[in-house]
Coordinates of N, CA and C and ligand atoms in Angstrom, one line a residue:
X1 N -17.3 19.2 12.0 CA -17.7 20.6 12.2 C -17.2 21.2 13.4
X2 N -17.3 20.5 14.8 CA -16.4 21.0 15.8 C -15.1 19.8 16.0
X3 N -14.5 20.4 16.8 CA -12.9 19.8 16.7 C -13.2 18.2 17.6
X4 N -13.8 19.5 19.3 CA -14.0 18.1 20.0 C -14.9 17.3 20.2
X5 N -15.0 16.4 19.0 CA -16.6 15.8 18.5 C -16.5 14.3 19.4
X6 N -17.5 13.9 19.0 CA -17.5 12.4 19.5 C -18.9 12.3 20.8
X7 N -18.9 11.2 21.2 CA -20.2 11.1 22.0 C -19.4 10.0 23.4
X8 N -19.8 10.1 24.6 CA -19.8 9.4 25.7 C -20.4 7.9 25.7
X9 N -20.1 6.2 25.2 CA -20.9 5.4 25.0 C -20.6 4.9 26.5
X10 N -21.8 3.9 27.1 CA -21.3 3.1 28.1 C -21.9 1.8 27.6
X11 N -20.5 1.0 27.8 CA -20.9 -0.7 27.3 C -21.2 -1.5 28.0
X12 N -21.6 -2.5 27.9 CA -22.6 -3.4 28.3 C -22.0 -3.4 29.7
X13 N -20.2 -4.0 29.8 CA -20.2 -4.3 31.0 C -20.1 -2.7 31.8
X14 N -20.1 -1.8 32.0 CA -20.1 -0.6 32.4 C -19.1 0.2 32.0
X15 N -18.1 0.0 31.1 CA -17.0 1.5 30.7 C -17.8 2.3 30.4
X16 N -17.1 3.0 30.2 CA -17.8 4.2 29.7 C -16.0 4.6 28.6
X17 N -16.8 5.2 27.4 CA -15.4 5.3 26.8 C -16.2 6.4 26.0
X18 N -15.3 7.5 25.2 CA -15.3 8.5 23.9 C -15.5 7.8 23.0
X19 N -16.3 8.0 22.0 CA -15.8 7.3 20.6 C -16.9 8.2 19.4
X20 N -15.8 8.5 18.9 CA -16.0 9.5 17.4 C -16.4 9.0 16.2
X21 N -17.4 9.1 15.9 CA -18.0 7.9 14.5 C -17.5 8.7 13.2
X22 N -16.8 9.9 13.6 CA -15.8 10.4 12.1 C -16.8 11.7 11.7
X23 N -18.3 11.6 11.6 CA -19.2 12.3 10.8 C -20.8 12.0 11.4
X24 N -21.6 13.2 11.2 CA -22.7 12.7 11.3 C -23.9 11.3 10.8
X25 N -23.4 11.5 9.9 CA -24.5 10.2 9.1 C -24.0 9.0 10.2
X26 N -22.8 8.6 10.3 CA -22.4 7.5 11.3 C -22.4 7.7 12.5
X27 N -22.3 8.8 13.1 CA -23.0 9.2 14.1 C -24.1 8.6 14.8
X28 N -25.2 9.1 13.7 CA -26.4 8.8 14.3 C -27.3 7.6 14.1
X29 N -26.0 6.7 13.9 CA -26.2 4.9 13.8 C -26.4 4.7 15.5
X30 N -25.8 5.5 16.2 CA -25.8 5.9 17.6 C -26.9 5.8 18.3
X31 N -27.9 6.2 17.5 CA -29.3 6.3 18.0 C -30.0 4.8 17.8
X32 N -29.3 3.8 17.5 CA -29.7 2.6 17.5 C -29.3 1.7 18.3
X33 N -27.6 1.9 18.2 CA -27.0 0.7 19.2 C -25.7 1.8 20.3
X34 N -25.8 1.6 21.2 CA -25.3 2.3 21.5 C -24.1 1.9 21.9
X35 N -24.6 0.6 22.5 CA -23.5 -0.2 23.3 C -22.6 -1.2 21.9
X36 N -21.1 -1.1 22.4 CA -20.8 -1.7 21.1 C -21.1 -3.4 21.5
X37 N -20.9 -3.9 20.5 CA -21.5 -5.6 20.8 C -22.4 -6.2 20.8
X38 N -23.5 -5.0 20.9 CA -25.1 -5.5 21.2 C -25.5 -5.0 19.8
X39 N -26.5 -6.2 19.3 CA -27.3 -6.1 18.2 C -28.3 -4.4 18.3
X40 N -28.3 -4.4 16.6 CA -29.6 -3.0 17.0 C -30.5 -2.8 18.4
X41 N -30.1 -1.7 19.0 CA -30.4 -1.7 20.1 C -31.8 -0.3 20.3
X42 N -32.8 -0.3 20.2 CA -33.5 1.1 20.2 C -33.5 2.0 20.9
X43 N -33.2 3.1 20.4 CA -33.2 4.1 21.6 C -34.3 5.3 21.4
X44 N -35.0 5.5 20.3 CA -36.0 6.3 19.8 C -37.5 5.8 20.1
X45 N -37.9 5.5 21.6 CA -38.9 5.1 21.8 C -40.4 6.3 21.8
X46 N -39.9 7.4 21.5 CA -41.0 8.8 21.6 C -40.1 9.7 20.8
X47 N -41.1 11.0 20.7 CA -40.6 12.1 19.9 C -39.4 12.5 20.9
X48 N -39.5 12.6 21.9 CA -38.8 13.4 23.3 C -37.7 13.1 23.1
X49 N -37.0 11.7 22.6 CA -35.9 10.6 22.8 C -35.1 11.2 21.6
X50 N -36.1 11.6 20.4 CA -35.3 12.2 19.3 C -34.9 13.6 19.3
X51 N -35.7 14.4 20.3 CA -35.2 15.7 20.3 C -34.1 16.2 21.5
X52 N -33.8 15.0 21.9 CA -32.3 14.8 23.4 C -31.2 14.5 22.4
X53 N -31.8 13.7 21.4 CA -30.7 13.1 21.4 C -30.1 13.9 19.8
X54 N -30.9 14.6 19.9 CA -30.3 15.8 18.1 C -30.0 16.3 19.2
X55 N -30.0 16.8 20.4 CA -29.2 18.1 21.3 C -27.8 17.7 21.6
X56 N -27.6 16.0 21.3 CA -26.3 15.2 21.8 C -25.1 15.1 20.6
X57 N -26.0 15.6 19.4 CA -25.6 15.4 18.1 C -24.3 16.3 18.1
X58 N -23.2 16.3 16.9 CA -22.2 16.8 16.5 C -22.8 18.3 15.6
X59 N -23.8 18.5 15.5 CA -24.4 19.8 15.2 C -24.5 20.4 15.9
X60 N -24.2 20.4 17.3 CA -24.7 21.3 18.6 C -25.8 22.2 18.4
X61 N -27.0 21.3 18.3 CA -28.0 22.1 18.5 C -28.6 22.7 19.7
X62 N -28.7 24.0 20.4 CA -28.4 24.1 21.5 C -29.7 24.9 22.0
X63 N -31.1 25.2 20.7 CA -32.2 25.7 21.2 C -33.3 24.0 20.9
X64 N -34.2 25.2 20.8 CA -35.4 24.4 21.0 C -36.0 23.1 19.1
X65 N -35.9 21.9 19.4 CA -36.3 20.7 18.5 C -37.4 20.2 18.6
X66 N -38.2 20.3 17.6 CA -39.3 20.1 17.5 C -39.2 18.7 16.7
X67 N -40.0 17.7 17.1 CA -40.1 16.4 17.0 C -41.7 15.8 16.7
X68 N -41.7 14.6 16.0 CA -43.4 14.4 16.3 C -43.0 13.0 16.0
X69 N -44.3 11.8 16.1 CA -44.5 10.7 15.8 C -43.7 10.3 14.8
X70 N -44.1 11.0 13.8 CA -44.0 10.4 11.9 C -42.3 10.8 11.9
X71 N -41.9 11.4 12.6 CA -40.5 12.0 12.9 C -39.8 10.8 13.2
X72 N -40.4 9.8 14.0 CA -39.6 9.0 14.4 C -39.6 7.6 13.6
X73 N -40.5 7.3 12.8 CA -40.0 6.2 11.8 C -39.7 7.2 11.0
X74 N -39.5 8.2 10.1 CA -38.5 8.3 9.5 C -36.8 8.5 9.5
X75 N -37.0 8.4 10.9 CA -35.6 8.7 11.6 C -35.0 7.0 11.8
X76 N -36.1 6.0 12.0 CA -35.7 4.7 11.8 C -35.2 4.3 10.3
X77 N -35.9 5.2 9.6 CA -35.8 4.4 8.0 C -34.3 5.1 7.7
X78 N -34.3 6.2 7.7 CA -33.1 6.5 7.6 C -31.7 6.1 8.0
X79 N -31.7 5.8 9.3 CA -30.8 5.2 10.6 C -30.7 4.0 9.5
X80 N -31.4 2.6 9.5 CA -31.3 1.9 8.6 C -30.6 1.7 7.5
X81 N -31.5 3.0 6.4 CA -30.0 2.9 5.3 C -29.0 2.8 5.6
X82 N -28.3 4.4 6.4 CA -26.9 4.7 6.7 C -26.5 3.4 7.4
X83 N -26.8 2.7 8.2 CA -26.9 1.6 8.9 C -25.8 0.2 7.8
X84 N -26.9 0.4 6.6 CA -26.9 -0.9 5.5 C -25.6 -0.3 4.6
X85 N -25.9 0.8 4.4 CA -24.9 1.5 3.1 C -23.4 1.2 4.0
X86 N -23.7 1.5 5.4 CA -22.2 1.8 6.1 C -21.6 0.4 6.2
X87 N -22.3 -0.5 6.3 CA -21.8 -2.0 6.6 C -21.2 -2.4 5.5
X88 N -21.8 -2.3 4.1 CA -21.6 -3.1 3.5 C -20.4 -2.0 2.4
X89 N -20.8 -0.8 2.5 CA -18.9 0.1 2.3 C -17.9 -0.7 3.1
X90 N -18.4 -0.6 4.3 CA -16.7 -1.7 5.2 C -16.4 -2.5 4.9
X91 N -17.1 -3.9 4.6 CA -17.0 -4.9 4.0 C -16.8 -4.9 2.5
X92 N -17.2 -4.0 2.1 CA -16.6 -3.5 0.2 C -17.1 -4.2 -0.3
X93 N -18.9 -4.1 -0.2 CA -19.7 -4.9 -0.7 C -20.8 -3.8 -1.8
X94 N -21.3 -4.3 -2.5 CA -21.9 -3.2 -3.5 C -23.4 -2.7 -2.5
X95 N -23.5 -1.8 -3.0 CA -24.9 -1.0 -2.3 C -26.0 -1.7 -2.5
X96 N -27.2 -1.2 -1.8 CA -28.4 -1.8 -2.5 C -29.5 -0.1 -2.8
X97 N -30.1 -0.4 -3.5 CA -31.0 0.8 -4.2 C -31.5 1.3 -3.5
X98 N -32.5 0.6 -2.9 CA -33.5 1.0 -1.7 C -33.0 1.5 -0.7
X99 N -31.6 1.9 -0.5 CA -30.8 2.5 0.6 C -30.5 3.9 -0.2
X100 N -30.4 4.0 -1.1 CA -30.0 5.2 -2.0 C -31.5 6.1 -1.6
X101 N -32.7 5.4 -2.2 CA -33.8 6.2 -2.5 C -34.2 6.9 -1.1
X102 N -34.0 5.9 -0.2 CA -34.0 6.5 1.4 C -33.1 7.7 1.9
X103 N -31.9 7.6 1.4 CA -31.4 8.9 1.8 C -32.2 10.0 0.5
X104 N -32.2 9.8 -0.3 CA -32.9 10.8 -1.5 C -34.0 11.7 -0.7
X105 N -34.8 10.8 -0.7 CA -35.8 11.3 0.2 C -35.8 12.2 1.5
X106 N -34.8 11.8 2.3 CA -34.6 12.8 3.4 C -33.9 13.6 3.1
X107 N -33.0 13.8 2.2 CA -32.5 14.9 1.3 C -32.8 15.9 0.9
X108 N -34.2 15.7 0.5 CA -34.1 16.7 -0.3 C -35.3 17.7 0.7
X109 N -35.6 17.0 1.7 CA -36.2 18.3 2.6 C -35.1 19.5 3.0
X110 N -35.6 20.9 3.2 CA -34.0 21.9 3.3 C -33.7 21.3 4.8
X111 N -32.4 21.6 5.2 CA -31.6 21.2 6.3 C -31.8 22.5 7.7
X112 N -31.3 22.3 8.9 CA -31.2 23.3 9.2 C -30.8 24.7 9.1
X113 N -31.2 25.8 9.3 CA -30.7 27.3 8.9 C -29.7 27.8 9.9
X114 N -28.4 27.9 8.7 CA -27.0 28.1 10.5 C -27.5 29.8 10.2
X115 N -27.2 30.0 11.2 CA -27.1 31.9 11.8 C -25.9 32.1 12.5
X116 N -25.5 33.2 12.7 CA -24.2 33.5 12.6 C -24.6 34.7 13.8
X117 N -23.7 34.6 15.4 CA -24.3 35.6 16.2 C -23.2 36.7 16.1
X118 N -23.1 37.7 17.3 CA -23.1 38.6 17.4 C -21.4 38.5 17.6
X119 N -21.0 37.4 18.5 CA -19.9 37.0 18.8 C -19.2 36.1 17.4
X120 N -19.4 35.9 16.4 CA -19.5 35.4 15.5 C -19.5 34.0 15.5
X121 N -20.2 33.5 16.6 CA -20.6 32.2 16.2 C -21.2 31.7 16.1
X122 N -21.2 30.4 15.5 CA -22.3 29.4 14.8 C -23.3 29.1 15.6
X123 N -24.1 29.6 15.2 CA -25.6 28.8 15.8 C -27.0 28.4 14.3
X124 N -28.0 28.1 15.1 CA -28.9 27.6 14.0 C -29.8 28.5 14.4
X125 N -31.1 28.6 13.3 CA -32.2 29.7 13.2 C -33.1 28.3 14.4
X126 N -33.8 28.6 15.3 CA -34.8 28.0 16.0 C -35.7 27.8 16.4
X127 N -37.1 27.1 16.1 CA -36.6 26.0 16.6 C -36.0 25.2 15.0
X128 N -35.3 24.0 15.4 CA -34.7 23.2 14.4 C -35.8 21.9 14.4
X129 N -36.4 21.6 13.1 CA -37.7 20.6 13.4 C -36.8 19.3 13.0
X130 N -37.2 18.4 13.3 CA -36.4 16.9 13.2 C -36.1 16.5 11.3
X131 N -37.2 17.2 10.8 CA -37.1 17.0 9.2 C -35.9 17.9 9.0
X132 N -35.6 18.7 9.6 CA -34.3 19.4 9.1 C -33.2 18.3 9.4
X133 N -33.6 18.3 10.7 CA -32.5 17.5 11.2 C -31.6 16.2 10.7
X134 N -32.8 15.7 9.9 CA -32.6 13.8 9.3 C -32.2 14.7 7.6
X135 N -32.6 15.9 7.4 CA -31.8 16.1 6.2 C -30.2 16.4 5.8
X136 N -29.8 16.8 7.2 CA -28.9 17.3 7.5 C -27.7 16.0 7.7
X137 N -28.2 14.8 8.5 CA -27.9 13.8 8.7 C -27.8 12.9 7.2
X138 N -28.8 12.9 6.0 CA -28.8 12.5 4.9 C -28.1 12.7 4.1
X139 N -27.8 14.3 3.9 CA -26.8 15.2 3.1 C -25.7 14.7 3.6
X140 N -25.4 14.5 4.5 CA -23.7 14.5 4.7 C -23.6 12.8 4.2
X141 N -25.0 11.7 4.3 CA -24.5 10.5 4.0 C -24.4 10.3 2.6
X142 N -25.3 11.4 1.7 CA -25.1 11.3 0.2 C -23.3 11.7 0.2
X143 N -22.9 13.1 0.9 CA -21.2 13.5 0.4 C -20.4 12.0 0.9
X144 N -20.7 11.6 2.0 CA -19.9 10.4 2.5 C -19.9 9.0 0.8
X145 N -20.7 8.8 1.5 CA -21.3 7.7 0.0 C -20.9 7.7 -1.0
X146 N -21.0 9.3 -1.9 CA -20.6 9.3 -3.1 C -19.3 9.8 -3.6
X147 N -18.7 9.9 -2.2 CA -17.4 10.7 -2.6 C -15.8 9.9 -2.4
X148 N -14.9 10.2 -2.2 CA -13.7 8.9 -2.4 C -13.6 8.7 -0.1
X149 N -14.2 9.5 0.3 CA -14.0 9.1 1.9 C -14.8 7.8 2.2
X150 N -15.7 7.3 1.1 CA -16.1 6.2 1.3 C -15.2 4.9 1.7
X151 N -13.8 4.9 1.5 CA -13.0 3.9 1.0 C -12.8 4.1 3.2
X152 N -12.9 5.3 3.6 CA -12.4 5.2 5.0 C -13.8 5.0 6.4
X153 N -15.0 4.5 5.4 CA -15.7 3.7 6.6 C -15.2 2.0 7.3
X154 N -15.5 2.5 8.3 CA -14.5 1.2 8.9 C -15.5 0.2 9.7
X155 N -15.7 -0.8 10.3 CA -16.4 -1.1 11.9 C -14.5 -1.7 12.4
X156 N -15.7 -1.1 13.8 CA -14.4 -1.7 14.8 C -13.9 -2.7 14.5
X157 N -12.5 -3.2 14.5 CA -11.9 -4.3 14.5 C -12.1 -5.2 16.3
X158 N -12.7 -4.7 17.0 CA -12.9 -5.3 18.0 C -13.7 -6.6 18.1
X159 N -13.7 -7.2 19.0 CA -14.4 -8.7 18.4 C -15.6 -8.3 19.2
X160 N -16.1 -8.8 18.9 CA -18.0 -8.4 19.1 C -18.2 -7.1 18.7
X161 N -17.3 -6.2 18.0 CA -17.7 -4.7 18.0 C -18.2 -4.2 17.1
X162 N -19.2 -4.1 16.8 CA -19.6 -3.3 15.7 C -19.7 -1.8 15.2
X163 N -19.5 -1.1 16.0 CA -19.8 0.4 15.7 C -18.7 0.8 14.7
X164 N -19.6 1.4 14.1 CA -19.1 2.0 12.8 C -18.2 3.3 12.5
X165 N -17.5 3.8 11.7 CA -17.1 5.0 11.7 C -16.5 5.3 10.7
X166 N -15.9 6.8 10.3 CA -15.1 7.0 9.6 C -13.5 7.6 9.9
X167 N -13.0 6.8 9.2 CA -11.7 6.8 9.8 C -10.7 8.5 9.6
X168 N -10.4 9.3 10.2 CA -10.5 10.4 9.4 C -9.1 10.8 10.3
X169 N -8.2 9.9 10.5 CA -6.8 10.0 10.9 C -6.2 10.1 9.4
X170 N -4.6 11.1 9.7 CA -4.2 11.1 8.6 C -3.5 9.7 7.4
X171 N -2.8 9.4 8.4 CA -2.7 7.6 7.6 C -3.4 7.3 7.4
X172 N -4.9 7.0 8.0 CA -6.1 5.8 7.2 C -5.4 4.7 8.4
X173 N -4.9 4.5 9.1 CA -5.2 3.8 9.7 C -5.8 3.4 11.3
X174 N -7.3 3.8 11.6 CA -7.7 3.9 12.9 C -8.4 2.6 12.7
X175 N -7.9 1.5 13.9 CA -8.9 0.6 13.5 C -10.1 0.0 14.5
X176 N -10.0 0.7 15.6 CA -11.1 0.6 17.0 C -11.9 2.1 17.0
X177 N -13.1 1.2 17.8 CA -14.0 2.3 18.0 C -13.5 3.7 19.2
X178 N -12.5 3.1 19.8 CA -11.6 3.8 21.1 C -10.4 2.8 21.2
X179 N -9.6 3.4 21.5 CA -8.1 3.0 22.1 C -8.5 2.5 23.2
X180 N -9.4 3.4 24.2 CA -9.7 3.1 25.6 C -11.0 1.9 26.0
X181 N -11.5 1.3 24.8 CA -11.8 0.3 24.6 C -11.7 -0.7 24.0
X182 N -11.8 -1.3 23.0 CA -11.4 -2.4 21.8 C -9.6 -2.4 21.4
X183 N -9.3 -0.7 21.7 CA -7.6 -1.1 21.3 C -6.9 -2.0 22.2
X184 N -7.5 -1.2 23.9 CA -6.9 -1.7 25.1 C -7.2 -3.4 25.3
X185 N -8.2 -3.6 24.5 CA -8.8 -5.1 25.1 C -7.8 -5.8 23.9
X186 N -7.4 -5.3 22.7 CA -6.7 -6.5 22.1 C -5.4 -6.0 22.8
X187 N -4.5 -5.0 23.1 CA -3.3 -4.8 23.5 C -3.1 -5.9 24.8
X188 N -4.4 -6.1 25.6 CA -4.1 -6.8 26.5 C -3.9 -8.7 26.1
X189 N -4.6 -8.8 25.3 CA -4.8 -9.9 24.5 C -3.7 -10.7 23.9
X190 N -3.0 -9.5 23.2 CA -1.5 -10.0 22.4 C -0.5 -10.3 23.7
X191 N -0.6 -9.4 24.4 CA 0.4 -9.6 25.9 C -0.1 -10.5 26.5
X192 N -1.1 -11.3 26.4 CA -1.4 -12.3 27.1 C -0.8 -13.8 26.7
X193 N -1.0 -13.6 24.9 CA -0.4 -14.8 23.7 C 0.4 -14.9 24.0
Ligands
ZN201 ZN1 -14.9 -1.4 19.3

């Protein structure tokens, strides 16, 4: 949706590097691990945690997010699927059901309302409640999932790396989470062999 997408991660040992998960649904696997290498990692400890971090989102939500409790396991359950569906697309493993019905479900609540200002740009009707939000996030993992860009979910080729993405270079071939992390660390690696 915007050009210069992507999020700020810092890894375990302190880089700090860009890295673009392709799309929202992968995106907001984000909200689990942040650091690449490290097992599920939680970041949604309160409603507060969820309405910072939809402000951090590739939607640029940029008023006011309304959040609650019940908001935030369903924001786990969902994270999850996309989580399970994304892994085992990479690996080019068959789906499982119970990952389908989970996106269904957040689906079919309506999504945010874009509005359109004065300057003609995009904004959303506000506030944006987190149910919109995880619909919005759902929707785009039904078009991902069901459609042929499935074939370009990737995980990092990094060793310990897991973060996920969609590969959305024109060859199809991006195979790190950043150049300026996981590419750099094998480039140094082969020069080392
Ligand atoms: Zn990586």
């Amino acid at each position: 949706m915007n050009g210069a997408s992507g999020m700020t991660l810092t890894a375990p040992d302190g880089q700090r590097f860009r890295f673009d998960a392709g799309t929202l649904c992968l995106e907001f696997l984000l909200a689990g691990a942040i650091e690449p290498g490290e097992p599920l990692h939680e970041r949604l400890h309160e409603p507060g945690d969820l309405v910072a971090w939809i402000g951090r989102s590739r939607l640029e939500v940029e008023g006011d997010v309304v959040a609650g409790q019940g908001d935030l396991m369903a924001a786990g359950r969902l994270r999850g699927a996309v989580q399970h569906l994304a892994e085992r697309a990479a690996r080019g493993e068959a789906h499982d059901a119970v990952d389908l019905w989970v996106l269904n479900e957040a689906a079919a609540a309506p999504p945010p309302v874009p509005v359109i200002g004065d300057t003609l740009e995009r904004g959303w009707s506000y506030p944006v409640t987190a149910t919109q939000f995880l619909s919005a996030v759902a929707r785009d993992a039904i078009e991902l999932f069901s459609g042929p860009l499935v074939k370009r979910v990737r995980m990092c080729a990094g060793e310990r790396c897991h973060l996920l993405f969609l590969d959305t270079s024109r060859p199809g071939t991006r195979r790190w989470c950043s150049m300026n992390r996981c590419g750099n660390r094998q480039k140094l690696r082969t020069r080392r062999s």
